[in-house]
PDB file of C-alpha atoms in Angstrom:
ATOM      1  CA  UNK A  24       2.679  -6.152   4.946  1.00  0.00           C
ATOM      2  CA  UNK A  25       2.980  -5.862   1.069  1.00  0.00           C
ATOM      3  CA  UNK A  26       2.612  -2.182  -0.212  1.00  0.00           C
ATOM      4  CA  UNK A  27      -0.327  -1.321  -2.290  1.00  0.00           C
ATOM      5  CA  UNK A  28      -0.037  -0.853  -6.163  1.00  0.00           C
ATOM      6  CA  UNK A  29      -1.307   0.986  -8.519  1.00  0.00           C
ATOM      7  CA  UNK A  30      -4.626  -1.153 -10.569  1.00  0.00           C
ATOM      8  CA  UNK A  31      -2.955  -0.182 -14.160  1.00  0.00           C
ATOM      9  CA  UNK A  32       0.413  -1.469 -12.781  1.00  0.00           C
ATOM     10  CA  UNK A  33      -0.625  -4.423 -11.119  1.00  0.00           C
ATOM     11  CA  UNK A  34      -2.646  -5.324 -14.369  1.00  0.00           C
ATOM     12  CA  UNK A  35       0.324  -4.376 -16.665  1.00  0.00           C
ATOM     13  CA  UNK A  36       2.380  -6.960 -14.473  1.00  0.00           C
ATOM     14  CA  UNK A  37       0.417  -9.610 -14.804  1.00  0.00           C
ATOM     15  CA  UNK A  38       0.583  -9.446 -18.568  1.00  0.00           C
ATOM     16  CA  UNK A  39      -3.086  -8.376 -18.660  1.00  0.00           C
ATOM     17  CA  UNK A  40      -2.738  -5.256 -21.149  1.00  0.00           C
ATOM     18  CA  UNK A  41      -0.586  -2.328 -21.118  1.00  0.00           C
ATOM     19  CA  UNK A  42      -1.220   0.579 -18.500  1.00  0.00           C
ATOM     20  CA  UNK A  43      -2.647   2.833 -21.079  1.00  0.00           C
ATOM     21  CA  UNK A  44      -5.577  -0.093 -22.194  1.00  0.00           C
ATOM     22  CA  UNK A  45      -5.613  -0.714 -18.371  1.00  0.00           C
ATOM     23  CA  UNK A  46      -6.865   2.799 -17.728  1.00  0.00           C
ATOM     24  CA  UNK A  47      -9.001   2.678 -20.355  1.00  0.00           C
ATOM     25  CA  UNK A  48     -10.889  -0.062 -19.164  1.00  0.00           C
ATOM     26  CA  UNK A  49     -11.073   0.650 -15.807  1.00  0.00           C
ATOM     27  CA  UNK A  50     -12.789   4.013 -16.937  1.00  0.00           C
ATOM     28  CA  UNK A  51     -15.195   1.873 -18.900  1.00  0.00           C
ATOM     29  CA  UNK A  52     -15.823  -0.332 -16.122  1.00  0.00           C
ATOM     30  CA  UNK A  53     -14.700  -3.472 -17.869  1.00  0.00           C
ATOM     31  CA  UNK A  54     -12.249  -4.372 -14.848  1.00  0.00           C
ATOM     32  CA  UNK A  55     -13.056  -5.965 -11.492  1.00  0.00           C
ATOM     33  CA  UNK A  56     -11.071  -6.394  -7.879  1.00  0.00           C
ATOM     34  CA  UNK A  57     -12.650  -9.529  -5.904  1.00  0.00           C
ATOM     35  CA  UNK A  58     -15.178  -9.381  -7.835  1.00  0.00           C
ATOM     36  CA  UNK A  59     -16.191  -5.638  -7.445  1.00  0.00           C
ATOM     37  CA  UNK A  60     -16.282  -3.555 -10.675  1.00  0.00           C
ATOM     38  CA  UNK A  61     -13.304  -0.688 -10.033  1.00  0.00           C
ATOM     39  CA  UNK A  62     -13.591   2.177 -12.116  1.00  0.00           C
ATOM     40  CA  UNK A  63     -11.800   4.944 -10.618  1.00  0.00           C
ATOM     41  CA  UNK A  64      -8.145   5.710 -11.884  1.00  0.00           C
ATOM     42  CA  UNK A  65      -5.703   5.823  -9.608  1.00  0.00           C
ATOM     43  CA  UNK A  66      -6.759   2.848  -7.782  1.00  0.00           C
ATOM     44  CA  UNK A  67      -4.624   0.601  -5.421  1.00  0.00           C
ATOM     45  CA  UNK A  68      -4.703  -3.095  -5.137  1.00  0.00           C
ATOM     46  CA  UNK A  69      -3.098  -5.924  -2.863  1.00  0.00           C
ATOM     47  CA  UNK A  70      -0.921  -8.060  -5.107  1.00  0.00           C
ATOM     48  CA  UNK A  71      -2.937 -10.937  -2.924  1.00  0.00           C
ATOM     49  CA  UNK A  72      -6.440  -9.656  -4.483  1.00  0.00           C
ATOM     50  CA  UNK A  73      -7.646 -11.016  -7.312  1.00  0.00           C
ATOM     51  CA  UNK A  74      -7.800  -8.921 -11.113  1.00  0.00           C
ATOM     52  CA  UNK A  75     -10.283  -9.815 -13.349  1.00  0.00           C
ATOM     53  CA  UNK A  76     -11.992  -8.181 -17.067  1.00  0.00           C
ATOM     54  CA  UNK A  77     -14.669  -8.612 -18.094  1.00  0.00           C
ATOM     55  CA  UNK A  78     -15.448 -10.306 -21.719  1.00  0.00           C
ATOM     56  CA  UNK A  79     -15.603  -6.876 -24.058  1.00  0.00           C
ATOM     57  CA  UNK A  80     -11.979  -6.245 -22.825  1.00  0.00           C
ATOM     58  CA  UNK A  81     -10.727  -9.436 -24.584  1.00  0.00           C
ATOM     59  CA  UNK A  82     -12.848  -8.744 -27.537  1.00  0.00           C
ATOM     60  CA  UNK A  83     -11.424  -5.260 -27.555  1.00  0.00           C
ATOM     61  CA  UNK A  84      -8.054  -6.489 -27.467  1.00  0.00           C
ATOM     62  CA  UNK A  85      -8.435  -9.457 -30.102  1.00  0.00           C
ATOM     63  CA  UNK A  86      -9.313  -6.918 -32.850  1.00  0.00           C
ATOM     64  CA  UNK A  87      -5.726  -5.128 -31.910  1.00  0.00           C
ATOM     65  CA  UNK A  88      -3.537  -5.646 -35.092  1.00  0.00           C
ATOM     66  CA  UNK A  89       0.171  -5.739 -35.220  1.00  0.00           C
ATOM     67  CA  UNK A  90       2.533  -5.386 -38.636  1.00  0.00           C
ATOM     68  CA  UNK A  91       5.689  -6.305 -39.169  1.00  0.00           C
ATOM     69  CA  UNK A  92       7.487  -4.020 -42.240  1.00  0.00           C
ATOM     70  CA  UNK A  93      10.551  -4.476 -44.047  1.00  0.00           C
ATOM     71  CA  UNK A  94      11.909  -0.650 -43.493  1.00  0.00           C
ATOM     72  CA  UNK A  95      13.716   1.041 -46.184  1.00  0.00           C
ATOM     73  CA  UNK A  96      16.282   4.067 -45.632  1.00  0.00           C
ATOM     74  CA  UNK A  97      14.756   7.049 -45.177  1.00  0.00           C
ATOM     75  CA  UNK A  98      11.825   6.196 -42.865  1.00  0.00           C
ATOM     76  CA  UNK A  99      11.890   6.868 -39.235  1.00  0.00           C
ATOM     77  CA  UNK A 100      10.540   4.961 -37.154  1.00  0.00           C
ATOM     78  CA  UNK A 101       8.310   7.032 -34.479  1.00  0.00           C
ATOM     79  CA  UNK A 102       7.461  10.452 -35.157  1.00  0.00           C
ATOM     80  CA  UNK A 103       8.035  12.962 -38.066  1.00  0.00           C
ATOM     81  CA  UNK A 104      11.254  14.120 -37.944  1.00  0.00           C
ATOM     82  CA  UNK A 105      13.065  16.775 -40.350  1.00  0.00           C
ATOM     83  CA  UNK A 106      11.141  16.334 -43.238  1.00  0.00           C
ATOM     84  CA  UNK A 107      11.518  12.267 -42.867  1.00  0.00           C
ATOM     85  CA  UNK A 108       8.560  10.185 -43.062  1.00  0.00           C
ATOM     86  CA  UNK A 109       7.531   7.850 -40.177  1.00  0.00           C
ATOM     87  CA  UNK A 110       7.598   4.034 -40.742  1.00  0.00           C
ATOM     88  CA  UNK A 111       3.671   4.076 -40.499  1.00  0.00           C
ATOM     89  CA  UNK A 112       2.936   5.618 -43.668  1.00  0.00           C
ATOM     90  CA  UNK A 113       3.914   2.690 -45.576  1.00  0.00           C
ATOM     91  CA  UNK A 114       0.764   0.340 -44.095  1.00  0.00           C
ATOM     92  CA  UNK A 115      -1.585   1.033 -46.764  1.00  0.00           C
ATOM     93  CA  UNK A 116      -2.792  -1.387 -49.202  1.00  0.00           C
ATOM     94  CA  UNK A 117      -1.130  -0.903 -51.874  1.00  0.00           C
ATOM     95  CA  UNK A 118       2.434  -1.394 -50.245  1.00  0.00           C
ATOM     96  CA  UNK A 119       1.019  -4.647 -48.326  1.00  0.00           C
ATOM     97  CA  UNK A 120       2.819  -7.917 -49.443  1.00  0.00           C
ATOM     98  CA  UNK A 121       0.884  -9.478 -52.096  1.00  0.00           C
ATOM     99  CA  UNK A 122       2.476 -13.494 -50.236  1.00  0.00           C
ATOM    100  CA  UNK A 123       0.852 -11.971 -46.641  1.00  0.00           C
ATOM    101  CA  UNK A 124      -0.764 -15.169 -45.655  1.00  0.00           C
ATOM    102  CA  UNK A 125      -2.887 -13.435 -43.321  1.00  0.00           C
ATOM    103  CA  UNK A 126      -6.612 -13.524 -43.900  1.00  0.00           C
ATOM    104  CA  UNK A 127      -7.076 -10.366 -41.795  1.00  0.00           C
ATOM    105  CA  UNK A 128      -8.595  -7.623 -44.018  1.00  0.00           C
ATOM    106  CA  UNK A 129      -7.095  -3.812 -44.190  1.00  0.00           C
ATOM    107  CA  UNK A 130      -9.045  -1.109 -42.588  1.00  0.00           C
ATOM    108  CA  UNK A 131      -7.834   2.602 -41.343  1.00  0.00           C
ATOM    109  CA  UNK A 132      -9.183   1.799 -38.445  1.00  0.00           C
ATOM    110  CA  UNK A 133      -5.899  -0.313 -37.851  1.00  0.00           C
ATOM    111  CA  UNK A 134      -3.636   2.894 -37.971  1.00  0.00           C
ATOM    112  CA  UNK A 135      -5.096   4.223 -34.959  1.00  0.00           C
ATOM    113  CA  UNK A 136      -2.373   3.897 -32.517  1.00  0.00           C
ATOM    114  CA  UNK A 137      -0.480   1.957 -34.532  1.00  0.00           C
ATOM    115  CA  UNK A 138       3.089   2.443 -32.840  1.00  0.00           C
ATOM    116  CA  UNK A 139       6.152   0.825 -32.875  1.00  0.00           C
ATOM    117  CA  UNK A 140       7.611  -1.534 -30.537  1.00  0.00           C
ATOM    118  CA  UNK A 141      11.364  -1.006 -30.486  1.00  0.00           C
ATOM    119  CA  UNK A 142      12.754   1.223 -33.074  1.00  0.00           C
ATOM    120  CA  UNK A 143      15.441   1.133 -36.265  1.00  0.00           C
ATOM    121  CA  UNK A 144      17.570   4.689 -37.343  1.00  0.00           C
ATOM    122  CA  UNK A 145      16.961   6.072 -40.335  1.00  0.00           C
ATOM    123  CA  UNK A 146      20.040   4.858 -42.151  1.00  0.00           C
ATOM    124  CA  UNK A 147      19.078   1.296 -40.768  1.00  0.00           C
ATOM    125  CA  UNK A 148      17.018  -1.118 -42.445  1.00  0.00           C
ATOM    126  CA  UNK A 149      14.804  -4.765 -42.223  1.00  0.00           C
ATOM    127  CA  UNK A 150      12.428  -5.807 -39.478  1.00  0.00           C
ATOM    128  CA  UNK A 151      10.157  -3.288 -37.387  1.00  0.00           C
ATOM    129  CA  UNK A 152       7.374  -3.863 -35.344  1.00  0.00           C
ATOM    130  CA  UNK A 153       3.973  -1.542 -35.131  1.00  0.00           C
ATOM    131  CA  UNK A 154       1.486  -2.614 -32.822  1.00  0.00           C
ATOM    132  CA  UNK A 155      -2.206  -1.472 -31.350  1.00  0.00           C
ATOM    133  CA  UNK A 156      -1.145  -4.294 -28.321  1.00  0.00           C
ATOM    134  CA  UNK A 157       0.149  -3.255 -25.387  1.00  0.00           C
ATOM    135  CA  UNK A 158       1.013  -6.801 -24.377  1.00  0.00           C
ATOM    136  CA  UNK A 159       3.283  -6.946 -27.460  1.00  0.00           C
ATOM    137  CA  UNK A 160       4.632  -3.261 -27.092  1.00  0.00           C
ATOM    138  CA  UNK A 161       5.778  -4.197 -23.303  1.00  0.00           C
ATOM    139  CA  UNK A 162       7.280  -8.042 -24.111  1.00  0.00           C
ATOM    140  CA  UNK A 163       9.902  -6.368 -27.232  1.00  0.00           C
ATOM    141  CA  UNK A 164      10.350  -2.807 -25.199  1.00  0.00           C
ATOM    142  CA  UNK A 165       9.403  -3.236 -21.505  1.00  0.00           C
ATOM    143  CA  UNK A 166      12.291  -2.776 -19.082  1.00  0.00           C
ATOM    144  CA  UNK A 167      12.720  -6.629 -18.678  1.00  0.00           C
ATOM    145  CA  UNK A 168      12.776  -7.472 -21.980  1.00  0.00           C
ATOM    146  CA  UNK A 169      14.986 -10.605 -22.971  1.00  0.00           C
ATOM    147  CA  UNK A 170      13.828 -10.819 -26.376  1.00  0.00           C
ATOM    148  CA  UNK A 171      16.666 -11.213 -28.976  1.00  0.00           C
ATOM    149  CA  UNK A 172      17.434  -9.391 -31.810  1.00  0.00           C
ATOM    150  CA  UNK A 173      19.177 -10.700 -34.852  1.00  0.00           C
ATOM    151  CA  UNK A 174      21.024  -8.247 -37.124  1.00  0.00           C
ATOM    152  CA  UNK A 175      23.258  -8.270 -40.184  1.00  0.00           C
ATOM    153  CA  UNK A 176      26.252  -5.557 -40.025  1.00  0.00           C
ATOM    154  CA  UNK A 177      28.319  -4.740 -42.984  1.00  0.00           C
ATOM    155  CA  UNK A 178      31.191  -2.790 -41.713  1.00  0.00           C
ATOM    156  CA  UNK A 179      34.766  -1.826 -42.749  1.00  0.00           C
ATOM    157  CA  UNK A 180      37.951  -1.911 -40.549  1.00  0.00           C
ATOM    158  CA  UNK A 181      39.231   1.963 -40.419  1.00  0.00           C
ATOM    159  CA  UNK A 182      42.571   0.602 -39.252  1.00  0.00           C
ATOM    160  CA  UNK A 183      45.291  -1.564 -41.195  1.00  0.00           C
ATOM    161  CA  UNK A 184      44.863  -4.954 -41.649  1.00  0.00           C
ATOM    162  CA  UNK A 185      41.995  -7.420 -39.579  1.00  0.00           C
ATOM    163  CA  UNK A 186      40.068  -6.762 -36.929  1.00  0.00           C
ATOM    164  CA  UNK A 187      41.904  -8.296 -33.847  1.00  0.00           C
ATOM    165  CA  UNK A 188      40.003 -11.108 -32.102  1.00  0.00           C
ATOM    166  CA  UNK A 189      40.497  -9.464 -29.134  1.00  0.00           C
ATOM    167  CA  UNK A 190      38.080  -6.828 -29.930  1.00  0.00           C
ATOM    168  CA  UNK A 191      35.579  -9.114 -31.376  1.00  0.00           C
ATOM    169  CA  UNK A 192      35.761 -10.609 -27.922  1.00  0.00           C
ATOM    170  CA  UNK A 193      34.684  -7.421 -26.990  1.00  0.00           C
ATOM    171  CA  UNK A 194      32.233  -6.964 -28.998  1.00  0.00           C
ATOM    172  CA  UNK A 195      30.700 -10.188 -27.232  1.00  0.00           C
ATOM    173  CA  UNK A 196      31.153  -8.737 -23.968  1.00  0.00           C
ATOM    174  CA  UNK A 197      33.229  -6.207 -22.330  1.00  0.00           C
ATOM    175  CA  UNK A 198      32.179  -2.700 -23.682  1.00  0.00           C
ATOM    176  CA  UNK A 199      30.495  -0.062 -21.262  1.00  0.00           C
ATOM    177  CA  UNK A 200      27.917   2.632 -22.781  1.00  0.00           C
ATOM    178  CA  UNK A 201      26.600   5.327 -21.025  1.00  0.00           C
ATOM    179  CA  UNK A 202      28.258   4.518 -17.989  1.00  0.00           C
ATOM    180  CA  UNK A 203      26.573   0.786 -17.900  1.00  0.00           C
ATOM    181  CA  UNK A 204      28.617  -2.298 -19.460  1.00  0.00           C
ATOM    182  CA  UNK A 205      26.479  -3.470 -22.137  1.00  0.00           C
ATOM    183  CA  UNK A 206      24.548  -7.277 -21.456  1.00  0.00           C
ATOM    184  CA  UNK A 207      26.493  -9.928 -22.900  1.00  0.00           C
ATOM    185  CA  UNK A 208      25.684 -10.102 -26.965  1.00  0.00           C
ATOM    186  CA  UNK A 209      26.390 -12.826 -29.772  1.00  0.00           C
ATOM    187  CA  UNK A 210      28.652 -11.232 -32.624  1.00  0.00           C
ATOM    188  CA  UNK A 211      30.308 -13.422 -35.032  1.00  0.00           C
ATOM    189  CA  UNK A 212      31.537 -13.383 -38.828  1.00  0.00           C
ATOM    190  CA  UNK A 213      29.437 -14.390 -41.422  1.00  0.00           C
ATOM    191  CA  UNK A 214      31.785 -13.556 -44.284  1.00  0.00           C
ATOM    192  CA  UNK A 215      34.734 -11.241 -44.781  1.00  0.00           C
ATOM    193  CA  UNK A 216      32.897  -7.859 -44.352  1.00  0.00           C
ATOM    194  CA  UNK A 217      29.667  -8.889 -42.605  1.00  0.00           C
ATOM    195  CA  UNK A 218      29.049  -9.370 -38.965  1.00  0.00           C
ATOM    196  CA  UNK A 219      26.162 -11.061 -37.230  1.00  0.00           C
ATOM    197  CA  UNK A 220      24.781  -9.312 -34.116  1.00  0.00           C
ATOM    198  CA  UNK A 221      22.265 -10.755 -31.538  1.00  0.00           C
ATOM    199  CA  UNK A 222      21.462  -8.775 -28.377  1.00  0.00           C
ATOM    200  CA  UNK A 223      18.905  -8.661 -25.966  1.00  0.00           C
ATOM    201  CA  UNK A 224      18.994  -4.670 -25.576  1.00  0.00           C
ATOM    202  CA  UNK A 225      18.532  -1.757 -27.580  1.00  0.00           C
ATOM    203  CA  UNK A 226      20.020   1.132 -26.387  1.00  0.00           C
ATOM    204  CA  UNK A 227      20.226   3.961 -28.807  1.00  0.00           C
ATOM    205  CA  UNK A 228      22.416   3.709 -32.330  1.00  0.00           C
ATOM    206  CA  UNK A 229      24.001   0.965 -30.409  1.00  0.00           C
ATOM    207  CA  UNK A 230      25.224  -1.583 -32.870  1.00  0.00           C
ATOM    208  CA  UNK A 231      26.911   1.492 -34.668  1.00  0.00           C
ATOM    209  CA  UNK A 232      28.398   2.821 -31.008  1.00  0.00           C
ATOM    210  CA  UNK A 233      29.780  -0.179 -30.206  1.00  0.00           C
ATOM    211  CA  UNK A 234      31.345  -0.714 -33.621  1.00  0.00           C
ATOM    212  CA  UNK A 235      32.703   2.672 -33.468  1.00  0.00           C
ATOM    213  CA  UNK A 236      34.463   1.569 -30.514  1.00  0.00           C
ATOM    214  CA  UNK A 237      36.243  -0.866 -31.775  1.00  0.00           C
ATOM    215  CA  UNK A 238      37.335   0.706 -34.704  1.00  0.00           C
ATOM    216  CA  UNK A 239      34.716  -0.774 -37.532  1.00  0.00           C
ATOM    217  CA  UNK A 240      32.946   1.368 -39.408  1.00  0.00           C
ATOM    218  CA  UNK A 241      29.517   0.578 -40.159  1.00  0.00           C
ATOM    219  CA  UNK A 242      27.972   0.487 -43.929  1.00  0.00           C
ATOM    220  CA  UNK A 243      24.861  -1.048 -43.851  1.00  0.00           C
ATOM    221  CA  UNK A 244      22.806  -2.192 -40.912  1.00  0.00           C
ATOM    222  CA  UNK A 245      19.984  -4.956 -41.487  1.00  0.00           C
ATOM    223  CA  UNK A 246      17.646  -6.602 -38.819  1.00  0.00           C
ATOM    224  CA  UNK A 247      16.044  -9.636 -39.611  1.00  0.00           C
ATOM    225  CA  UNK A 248      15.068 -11.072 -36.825  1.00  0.00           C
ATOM    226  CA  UNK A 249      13.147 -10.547 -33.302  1.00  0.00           C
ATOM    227  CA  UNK A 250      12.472 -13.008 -30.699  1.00  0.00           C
ATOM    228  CA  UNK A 251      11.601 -16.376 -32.984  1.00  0.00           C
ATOM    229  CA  UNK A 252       9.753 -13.701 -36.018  1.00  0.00           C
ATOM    230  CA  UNK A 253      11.747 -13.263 -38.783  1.00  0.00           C
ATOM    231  CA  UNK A 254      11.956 -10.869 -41.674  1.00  0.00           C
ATOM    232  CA  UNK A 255      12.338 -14.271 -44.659  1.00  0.00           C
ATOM    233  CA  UNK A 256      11.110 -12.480 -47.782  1.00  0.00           C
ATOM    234  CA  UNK A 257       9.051  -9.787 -47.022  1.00  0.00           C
ATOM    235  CA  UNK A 258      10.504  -6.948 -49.951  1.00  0.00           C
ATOM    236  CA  UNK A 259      11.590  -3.715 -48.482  1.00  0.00           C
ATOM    237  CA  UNK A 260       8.630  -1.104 -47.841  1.00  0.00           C
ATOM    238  CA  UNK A 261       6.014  -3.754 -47.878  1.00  0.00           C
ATOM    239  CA  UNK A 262       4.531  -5.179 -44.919  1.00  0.00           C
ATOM    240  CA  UNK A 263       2.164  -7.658 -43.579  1.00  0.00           C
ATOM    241  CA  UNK A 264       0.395  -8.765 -40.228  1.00  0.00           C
ATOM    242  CA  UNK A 265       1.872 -10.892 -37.793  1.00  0.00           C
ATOM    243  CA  UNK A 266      -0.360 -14.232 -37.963  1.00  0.00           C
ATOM    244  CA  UNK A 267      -2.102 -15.368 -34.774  1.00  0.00           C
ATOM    245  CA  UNK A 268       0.468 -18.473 -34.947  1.00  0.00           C
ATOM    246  CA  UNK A 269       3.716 -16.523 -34.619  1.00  0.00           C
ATOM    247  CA  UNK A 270       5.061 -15.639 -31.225  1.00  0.00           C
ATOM    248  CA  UNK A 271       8.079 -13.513 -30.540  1.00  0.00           C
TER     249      UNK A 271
END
């Protein structure tokens, strides 16, 4: 017989919402198990038994914004930390793009659990996510995530001469971090001190780890791309909102 899960799990599987909004509506009543409103927390389903929300849910979750920002140096992108600002203090509207081809309309309301989905390091520039969705917070940072991410690396060989294929190969595939090889990534030249990186993880300073490793040094880090949204020409510390037509 198949175990019972968790309702927020079961709900967060099925792409419904995240398990925070699936509490929350559950508390409010707004979700129902074979047709029986369920509005206790903590309660287990059948993955045979069928989930449904009711209509307020959907509205709830349409009016959920999510902004993509060009991050400068400087920013972090979570919480405060040592005096740095986070990322979300740029979305106001004076820093929002003035080309933002998004008819959505600014309102404070929209910073209220704002958070990011993935993250960049201080020293790192281009592309970050902040969303009020949990469905787009779980498809770029959920545990099977296969999203890619597109950077551009400027970096500097600490040793004489090239960088060896060899360790390029590498660089592809064939480095372990923290015990775990890394998935297989994409890592090419684009010119003579610029390297392209695509990977489909994010562990922690990674790009810079994995440089280190092979003996590159890295001066500037850039992301301008995730899944198919790209960064194009969206000036550093502005932002805008990601239209209803894109789709990572």
């Amino acid at each position: 017989m198949t175990e019972p899960l968790r309702l927020s799990k079961r709900m967060s599987e099925l792409g419904l919402c995240s398990r925070r909004e699936a509490d929350e509506w559950i508390a409010r009543g707004w979700v129902r198990v074979d047709g029986k409103v369920v509005s206790e927390l903590g309660s287990k389903v059948l993955p045979s038994q069928k989930i449904t929300v009711e209509r307020q849910a959907a509205a709830e979750q349409s009016k959920r914004v999510t902004v993509l920002i060009n991050k400068p140096v400087g920013y972090v992108s979570g919480q405060a930390e040592d005096g740095y600002k986070p990322a979300v203090t740029l979305v106001s509207p004076e820093n929002r793009w003035a080309d933002d081809p998004s008819p959505e309309r600014f309102h404070p309301t929209q910073l209220r659990s704002l958070v990011p989905a993935g993250r960049l390091d201080i020293d790192s520039v281009g592309l970050l996510v902040l969303t009020q969705d949990g469905r787009i917070a779980k498809q770029l940072i959920g545990e099977d995530t296969s999203i890619e991410k597109e950077y551009l690396v400027r970096v500097q060989y600490t040793k004489p001469g090239r960088l060896p294929d060899a360790e390029l190969r590498k660089l592809n595939h064939g480095l372990w971090m923290d015990g775990k090889p890394l998935l297989p990534a994409k890592v090419s030249w684009q010119n003579d001190d610029q390297l392209r990186f695509v990977l489909k993880e994010g562990k922690k300073r990674q790009i810079r780890r994995m440089c280190d490793m092979v003996g590159l040094k890295v001066i500037g880090l850039k992301r301008v791309r995730i899944g198919r949204v790209k960064l194009g020409d969206l000036p550093p510390g502005q932002w805008r909102y990601l239209r209803p037509d894109e789709q990572f």
